[in-house]
Tab-separated table of N, CA and C in Angstrom:
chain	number	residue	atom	x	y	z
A	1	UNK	N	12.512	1.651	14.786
A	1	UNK	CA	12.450	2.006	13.385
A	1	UNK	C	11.244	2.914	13.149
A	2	UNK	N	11.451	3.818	12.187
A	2	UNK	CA	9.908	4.335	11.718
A	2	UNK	C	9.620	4.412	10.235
A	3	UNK	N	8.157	4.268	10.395
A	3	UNK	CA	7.168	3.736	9.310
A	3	UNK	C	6.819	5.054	8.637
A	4	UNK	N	6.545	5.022	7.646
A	4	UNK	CA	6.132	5.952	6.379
A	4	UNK	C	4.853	5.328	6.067
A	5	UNK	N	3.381	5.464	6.328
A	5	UNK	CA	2.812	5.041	4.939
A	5	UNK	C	1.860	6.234	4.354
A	6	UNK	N	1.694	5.959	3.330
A	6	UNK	CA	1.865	7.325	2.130
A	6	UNK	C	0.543	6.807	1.445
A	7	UNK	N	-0.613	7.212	1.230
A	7	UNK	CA	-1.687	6.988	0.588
A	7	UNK	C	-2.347	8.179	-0.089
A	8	UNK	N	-3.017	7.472	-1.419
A	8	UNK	CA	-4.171	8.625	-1.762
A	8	UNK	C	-5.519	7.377	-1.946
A	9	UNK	N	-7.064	8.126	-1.434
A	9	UNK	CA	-7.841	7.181	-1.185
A	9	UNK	C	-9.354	8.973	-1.882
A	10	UNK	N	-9.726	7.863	-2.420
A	10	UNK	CA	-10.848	8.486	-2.682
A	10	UNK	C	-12.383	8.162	-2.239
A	11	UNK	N	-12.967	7.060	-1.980
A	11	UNK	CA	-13.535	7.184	-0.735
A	11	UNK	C	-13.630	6.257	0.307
A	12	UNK	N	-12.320	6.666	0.916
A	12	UNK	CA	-11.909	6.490	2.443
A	12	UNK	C	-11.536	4.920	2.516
A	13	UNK	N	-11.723	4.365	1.558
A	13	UNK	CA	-11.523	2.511	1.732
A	13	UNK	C	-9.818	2.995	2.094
A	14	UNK	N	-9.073	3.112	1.108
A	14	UNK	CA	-7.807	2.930	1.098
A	14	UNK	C	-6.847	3.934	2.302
A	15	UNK	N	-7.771	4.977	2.657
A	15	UNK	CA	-7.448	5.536	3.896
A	15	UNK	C	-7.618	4.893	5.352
A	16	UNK	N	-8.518	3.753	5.133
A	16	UNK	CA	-8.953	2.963	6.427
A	16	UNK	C	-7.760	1.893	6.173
A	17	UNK	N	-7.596	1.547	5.674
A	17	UNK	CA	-6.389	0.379	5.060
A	17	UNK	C	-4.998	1.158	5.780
A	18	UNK	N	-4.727	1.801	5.309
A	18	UNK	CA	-3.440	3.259	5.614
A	18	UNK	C	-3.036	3.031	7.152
A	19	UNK	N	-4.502	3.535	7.930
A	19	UNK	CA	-4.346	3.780	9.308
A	19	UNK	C	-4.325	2.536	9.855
A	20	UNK	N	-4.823	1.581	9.295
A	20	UNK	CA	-4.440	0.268	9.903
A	20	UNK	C	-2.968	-0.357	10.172
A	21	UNK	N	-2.585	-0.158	8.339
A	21	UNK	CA	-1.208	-0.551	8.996
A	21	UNK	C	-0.259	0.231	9.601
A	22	UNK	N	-0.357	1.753	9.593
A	22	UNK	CA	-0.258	2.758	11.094
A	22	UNK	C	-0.124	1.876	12.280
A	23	UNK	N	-1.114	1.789	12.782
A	23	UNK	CA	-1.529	1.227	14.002
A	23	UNK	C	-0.963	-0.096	13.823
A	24	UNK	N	-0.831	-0.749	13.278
A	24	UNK	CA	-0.291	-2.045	13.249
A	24	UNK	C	1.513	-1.824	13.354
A	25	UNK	N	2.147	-0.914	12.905
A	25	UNK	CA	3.695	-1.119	12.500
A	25	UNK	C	3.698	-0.543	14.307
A	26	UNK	N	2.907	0.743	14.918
A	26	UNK	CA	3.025	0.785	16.514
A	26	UNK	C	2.967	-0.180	17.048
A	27	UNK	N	1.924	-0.766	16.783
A	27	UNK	CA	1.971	-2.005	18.007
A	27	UNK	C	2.886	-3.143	17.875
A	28	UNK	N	3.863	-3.206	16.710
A	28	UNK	CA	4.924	-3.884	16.613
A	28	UNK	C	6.093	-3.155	17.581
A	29	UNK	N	5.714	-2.203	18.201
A	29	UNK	CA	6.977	-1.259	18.625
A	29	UNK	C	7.519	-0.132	18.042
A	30	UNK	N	7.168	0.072	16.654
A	30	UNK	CA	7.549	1.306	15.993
A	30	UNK	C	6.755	2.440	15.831
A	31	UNK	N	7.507	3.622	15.239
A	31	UNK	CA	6.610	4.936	15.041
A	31	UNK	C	6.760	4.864	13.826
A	32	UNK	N	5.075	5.446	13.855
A	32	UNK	CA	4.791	5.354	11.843
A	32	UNK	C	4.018	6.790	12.154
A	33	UNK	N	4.589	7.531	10.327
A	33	UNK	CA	4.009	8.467	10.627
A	33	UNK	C	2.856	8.326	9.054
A	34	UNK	N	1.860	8.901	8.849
A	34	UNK	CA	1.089	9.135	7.513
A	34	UNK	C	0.860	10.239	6.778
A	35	UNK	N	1.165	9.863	5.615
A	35	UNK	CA	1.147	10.854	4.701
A	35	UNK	C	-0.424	11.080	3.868
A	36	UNK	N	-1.249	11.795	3.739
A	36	UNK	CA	-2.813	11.596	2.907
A	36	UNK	C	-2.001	12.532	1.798
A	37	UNK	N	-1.894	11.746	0.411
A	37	UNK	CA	-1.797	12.611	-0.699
A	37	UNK	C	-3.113	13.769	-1.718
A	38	UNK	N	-4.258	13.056	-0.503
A	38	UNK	CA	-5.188	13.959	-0.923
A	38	UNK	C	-5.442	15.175	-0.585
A	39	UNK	N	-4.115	15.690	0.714
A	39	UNK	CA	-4.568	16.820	1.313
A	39	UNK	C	-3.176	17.568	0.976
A	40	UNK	N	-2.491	17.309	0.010
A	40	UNK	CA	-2.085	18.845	-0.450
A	40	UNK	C	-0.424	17.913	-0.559
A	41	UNK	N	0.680	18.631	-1.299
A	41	UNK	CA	1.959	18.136	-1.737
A	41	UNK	C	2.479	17.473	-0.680
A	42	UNK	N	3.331	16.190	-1.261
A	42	UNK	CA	4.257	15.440	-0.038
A	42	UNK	C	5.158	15.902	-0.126
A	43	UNK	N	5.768	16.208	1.036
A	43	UNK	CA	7.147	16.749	1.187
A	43	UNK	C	7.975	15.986	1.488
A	44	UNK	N	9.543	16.193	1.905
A	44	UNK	CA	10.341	15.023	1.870
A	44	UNK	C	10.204	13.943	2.743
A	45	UNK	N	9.958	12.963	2.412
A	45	UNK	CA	9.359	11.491	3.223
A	45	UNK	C	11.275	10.773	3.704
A	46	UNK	N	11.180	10.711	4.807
A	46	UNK	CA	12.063	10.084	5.551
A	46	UNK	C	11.682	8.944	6.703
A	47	UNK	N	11.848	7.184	6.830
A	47	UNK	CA	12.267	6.713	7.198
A	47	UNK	C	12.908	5.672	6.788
A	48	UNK	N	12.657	4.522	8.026
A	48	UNK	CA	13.425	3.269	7.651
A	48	UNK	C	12.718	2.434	6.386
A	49	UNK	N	11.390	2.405	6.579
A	49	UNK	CA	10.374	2.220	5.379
A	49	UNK	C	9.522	2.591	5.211
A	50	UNK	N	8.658	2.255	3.914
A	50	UNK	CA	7.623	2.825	3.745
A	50	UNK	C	6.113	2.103	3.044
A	51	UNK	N	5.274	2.535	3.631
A	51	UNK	CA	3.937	1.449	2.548
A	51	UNK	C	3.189	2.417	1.803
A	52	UNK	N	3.299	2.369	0.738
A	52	UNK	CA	2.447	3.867	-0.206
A	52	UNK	C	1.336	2.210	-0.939
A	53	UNK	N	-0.145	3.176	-0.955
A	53	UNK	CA	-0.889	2.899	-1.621
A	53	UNK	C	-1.652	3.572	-2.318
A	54	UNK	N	-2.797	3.228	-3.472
A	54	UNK	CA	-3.332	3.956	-3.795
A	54	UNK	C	-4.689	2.891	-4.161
A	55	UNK	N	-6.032	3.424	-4.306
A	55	UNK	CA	-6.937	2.875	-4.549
A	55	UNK	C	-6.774	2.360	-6.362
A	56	UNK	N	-7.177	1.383	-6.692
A	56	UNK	CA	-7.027	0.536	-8.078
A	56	UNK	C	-8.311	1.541	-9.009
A	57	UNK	N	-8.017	2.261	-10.089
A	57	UNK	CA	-9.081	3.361	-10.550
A	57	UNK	C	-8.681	2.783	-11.934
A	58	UNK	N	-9.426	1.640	-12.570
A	58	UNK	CA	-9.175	1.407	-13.893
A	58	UNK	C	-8.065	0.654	-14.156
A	59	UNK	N	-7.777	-0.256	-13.377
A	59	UNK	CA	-6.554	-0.596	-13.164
A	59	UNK	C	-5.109	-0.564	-13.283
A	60	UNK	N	-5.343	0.969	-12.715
A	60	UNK	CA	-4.246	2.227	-12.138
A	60	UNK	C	-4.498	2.499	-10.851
A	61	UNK	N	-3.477	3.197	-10.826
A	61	UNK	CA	-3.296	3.876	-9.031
A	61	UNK	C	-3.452	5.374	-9.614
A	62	UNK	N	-3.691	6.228	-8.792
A	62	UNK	CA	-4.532	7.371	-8.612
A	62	UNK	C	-2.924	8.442	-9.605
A	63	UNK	N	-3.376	9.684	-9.917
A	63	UNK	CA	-2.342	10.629	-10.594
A	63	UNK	C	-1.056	10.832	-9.246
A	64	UNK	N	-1.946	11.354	-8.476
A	64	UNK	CA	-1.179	11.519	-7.066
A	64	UNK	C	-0.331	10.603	-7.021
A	65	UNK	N	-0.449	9.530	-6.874
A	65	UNK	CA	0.197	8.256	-6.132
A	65	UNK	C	0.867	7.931	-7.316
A	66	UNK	N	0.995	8.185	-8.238
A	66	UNK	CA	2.192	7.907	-9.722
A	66	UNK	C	3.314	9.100	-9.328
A	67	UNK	N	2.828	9.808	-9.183
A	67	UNK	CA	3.174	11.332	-8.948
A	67	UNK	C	4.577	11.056	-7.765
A	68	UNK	N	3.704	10.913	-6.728
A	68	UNK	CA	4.014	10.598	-5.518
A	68	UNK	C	5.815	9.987	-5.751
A	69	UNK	N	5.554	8.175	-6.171
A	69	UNK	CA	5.972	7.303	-6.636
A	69	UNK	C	7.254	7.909	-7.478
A	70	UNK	N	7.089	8.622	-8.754
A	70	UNK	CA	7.726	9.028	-9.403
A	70	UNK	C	9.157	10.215	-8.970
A	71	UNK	N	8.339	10.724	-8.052
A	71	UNK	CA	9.561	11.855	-7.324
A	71	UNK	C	9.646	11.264	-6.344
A	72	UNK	N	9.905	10.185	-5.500
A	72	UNK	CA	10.358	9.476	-4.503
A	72	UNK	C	12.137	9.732	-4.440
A	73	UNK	N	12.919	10.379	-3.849
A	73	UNK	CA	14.412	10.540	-3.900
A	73	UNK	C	15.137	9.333	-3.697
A	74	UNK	N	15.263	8.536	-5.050
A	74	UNK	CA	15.965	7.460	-5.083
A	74	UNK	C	17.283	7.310	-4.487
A	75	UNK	N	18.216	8.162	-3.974
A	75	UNK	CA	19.494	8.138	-3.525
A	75	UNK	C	18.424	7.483	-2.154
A	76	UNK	N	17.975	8.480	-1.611
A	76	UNK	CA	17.424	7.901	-0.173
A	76	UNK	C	16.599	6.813	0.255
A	77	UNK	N	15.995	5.764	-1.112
A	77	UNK	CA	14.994	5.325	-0.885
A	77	UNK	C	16.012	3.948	-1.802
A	78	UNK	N	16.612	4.054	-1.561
A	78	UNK	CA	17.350	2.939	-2.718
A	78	UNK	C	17.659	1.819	-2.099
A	79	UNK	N	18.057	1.510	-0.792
A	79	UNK	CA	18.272	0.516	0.272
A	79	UNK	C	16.884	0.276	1.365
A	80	UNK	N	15.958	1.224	1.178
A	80	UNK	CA	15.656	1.348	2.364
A	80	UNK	C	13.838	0.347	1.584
A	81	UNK	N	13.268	-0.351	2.194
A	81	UNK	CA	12.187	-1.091	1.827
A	81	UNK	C	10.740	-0.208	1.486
A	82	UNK	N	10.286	-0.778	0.260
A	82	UNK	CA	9.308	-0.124	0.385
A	82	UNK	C	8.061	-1.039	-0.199
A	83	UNK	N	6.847	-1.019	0.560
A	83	UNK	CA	5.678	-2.053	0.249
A	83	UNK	C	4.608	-1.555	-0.649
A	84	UNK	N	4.079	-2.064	-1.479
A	84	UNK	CA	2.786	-1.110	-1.748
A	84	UNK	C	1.707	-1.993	-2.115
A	85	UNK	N	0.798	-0.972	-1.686
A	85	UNK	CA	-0.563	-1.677	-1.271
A	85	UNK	C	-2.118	-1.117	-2.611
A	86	UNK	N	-3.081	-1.415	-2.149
A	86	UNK	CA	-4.121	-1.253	-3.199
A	86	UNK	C	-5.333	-1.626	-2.613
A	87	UNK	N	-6.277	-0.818	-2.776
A	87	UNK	CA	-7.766	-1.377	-2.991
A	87	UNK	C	-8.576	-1.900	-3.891
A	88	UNK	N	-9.132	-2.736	-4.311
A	88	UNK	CA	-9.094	-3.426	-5.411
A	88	UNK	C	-11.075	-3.371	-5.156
A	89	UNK	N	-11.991	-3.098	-6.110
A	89	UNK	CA	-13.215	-3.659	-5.975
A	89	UNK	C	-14.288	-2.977	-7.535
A	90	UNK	N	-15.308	-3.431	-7.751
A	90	UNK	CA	-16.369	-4.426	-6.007
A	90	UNK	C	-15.598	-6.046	-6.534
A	91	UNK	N	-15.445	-6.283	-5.268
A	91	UNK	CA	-15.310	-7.544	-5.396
A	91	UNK	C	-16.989	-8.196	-4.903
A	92	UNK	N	-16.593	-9.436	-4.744
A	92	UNK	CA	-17.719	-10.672	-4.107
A	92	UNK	C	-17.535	-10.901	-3.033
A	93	UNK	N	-18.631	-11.081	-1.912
A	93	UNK	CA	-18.651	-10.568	-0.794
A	93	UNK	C	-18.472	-12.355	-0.379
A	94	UNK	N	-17.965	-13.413	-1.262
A	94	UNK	CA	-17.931	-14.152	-0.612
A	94	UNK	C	-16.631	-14.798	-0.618
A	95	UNK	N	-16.009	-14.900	0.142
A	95	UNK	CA	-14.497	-15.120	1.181
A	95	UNK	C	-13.699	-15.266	0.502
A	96	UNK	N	-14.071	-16.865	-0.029
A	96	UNK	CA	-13.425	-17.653	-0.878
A	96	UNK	C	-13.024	-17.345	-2.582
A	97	UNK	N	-13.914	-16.756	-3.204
A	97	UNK	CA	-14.171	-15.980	-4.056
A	97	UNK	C	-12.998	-15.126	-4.477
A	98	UNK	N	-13.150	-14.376	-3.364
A	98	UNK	CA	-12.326	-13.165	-3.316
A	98	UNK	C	-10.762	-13.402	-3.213
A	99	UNK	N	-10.299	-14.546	-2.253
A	99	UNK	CA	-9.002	-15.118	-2.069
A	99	UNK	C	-8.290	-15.367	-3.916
A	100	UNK	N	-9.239	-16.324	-4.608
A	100	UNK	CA	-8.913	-16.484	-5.642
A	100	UNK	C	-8.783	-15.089	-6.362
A	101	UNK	N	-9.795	-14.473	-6.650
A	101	UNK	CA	-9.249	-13.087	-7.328
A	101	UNK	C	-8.354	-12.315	-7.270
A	102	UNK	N	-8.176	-12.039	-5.543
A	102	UNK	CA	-7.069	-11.259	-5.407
A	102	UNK	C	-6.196	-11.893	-5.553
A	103	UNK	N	-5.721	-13.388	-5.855
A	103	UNK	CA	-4.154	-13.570	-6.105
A	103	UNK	C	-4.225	-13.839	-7.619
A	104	UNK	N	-5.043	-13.682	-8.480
A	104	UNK	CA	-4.738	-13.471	-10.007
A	104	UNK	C	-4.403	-12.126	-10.489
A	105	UNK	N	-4.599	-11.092	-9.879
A	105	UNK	CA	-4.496	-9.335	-9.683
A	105	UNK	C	-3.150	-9.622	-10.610
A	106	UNK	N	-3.107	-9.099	-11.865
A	106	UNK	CA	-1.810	-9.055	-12.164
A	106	UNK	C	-1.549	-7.715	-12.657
A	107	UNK	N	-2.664	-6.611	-13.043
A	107	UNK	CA	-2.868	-5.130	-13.314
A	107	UNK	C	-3.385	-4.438	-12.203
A	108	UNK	N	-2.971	-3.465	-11.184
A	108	UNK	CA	-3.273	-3.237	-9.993
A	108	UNK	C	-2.597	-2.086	-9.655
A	109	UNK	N	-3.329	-1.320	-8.815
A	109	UNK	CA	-2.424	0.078	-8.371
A	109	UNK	C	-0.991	-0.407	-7.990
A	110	UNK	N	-1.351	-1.733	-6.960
A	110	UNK	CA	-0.111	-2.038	-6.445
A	110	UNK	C	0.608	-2.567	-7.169
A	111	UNK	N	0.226	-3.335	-7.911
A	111	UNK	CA	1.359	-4.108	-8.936
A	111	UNK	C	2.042	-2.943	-9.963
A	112	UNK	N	1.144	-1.735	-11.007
A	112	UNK	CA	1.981	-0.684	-11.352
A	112	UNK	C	2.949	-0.004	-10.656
A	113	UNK	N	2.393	0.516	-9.345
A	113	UNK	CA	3.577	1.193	-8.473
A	113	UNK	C	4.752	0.257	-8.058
A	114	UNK	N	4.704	-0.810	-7.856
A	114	UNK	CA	5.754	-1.787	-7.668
A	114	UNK	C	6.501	-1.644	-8.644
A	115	UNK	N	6.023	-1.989	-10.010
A	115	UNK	CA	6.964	-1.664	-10.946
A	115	UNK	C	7.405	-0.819	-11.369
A	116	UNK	N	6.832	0.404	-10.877
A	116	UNK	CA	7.664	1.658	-11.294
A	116	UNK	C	8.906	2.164	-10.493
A	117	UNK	N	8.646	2.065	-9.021
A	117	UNK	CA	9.742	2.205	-7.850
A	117	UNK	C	10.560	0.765	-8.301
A	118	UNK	N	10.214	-0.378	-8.539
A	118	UNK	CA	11.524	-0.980	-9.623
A	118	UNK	C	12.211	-0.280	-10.148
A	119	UNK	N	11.534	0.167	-11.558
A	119	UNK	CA	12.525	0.181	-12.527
A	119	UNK	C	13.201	2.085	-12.461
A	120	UNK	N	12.807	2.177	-11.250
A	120	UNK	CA	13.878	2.940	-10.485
A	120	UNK	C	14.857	2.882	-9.695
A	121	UNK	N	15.030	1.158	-9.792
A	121	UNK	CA	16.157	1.346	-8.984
A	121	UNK	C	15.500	1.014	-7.149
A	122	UNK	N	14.457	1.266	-6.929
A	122	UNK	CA	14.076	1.261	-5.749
A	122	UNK	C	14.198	-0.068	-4.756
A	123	UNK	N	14.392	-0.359	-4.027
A	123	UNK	CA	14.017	-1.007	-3.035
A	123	UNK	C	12.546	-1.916	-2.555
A	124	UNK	N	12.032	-2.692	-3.622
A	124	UNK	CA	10.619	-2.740	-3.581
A	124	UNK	C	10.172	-4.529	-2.857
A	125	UNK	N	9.395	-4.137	-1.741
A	125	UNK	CA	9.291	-5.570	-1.010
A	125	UNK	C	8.579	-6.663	-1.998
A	126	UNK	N	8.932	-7.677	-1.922
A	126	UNK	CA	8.019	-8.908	-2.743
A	126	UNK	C	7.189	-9.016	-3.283
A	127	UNK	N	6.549	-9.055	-2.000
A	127	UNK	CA	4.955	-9.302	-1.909
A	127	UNK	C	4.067	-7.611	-2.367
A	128	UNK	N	3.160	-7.785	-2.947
A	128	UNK	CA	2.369	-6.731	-2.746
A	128	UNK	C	1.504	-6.568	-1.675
A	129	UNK	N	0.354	-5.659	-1.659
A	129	UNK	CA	-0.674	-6.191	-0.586
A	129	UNK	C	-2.282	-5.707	-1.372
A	130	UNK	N	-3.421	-6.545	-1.672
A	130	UNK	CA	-4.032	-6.154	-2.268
A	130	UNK	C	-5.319	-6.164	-1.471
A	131	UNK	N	-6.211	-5.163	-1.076
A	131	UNK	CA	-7.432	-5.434	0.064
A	131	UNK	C	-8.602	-5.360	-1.017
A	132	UNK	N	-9.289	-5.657	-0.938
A	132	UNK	CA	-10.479	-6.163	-1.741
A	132	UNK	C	-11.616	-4.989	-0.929
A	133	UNK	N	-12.302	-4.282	-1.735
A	133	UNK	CA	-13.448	-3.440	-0.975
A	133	UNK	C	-14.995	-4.443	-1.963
A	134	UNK	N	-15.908	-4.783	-1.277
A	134	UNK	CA	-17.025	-5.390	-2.160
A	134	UNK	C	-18.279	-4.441	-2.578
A	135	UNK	N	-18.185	-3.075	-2.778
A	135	UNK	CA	-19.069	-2.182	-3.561
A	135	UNK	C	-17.688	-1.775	-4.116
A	136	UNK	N	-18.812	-0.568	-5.406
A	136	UNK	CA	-18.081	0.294	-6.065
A	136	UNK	C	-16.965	1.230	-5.209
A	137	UNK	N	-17.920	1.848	-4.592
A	137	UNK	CA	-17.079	2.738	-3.076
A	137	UNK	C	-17.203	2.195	-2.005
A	138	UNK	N	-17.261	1.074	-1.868
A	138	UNK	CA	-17.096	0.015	-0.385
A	138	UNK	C	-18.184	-0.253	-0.084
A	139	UNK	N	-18.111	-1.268	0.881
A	139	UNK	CA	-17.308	-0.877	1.965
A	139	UNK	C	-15.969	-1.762	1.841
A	140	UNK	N	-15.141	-2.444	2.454
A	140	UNK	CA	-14.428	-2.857	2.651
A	140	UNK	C	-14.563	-3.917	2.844
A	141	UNK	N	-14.085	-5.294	2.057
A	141	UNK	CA	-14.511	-6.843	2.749
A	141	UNK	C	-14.155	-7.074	4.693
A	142	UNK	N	-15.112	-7.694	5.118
A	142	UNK	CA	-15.452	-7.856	6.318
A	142	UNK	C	-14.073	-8.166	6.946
A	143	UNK	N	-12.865	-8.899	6.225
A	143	UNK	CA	-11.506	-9.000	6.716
A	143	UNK	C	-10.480	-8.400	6.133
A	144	UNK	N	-11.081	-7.486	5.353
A	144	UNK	CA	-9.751	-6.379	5.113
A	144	UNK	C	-8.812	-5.810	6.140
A	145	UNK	N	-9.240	-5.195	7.174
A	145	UNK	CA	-8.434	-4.613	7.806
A	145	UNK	C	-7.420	-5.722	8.628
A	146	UNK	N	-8.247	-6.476	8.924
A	146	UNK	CA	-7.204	-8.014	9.309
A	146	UNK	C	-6.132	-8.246	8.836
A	147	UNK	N	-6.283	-8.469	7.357
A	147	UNK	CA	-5.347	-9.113	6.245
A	147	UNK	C	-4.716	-7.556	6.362
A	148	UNK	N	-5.104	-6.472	6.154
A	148	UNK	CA	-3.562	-5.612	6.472
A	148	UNK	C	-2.551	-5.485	7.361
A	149	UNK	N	-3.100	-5.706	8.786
A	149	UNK	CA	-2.543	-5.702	9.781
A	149	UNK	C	-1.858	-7.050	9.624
A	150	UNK	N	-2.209	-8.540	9.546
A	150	UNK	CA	-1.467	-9.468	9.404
A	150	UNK	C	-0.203	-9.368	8.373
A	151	UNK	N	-0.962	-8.793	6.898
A	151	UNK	CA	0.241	-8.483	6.231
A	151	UNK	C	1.675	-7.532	6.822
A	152	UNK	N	1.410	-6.362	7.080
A	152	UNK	CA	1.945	-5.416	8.066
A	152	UNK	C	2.934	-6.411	9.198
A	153	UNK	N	2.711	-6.864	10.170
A	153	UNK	CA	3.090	-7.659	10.995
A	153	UNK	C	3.958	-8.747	10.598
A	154	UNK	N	4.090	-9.504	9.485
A	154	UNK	CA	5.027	-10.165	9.139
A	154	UNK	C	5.829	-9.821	8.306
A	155	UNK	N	5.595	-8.422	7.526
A	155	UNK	CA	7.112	-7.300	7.120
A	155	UNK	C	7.900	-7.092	7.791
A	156	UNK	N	7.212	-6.468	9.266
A	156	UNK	CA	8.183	-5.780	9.598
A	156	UNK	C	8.797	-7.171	11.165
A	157	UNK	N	8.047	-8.429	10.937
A	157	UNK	CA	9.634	-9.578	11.429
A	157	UNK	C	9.769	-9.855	10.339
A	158	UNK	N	9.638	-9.254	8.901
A	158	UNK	CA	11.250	-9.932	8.309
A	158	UNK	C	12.191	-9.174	8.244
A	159	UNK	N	12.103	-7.567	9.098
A	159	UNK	CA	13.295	-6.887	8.861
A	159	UNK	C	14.221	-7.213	10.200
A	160	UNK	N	13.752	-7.886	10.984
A	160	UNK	CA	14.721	-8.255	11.678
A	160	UNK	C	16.108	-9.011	11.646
């Protein structure tokens, strides 16, 4: 199968997130390819799925990544799964803390884009995925990239 994931990241948290679950959907066996919406128009995005994120800016996802989201070719994207993800911060750099916050997230890049590829009709996976960065511009909580890759890894065995 191959992977799509589609990000815009402004500084670099949500791009480190991106390449993770990259590298994570390979080492499941698949090819993933990435899209950076910060480096100029997406063109037509084709696979089996896809993980678009965008960093949480006011609790929104970036113009790009609405953008993005919005011209997604629903004939093609209508069966086919799609996850979306978010950077969420500053959070609190302490573990436990943070577990609780991120599962009250109910305004979120990821939670808007979810609902918009909804109420298109889209194909939109369950779960969201929300990574917590603990500064303004990061860094990234100490198990972010973990929790993506774990998240990542049990998507793609449930498409089996």
């Amino acid at each position: 199968m191959k992977g799509i994931v589609v990000f815009d990241s402004v500084y670099g948290n949500t791009k480190q997130v991106a390449e993770a679950i990259a590298e994570q959907i390979r080492a499941d066996g698949h090819s993933a390819d990435t899209l950076n919406l910060g480096e100029g128009e997406a063109k037509k995005v084709e696979g089996d799925f896809m993980f678009v994120g965008s960093p949480t800016r006011m609790g929104r996802m970036t113009k790009k990544a609405k953008g993005f989201v919005e011209g997604l070719d629903t004939e093609y994207w209508r069966n086919r799964p799609i996850v979306t993800f978010d950077t969420v911060g500053p959070m609190s750099e302490d573990e436990e803390k943070r577990k609780v916050w991120l599962a009250r997230v109910e305004k979120s890049a990821a939670t808007r884009m979810w609902d918009q590829a909804r109420a298109r009709g889209l194909k939109v996976h369950t779960d969201v995925l929300h990574i917590a960065v603990t500064g303004f511009k990061g860094p990234l909580a100490p198990d972010a990239l973990d929790i993506a890759r774990d998240f990542t890894h049990r998507f793609i065995a449930s498409l089996k």
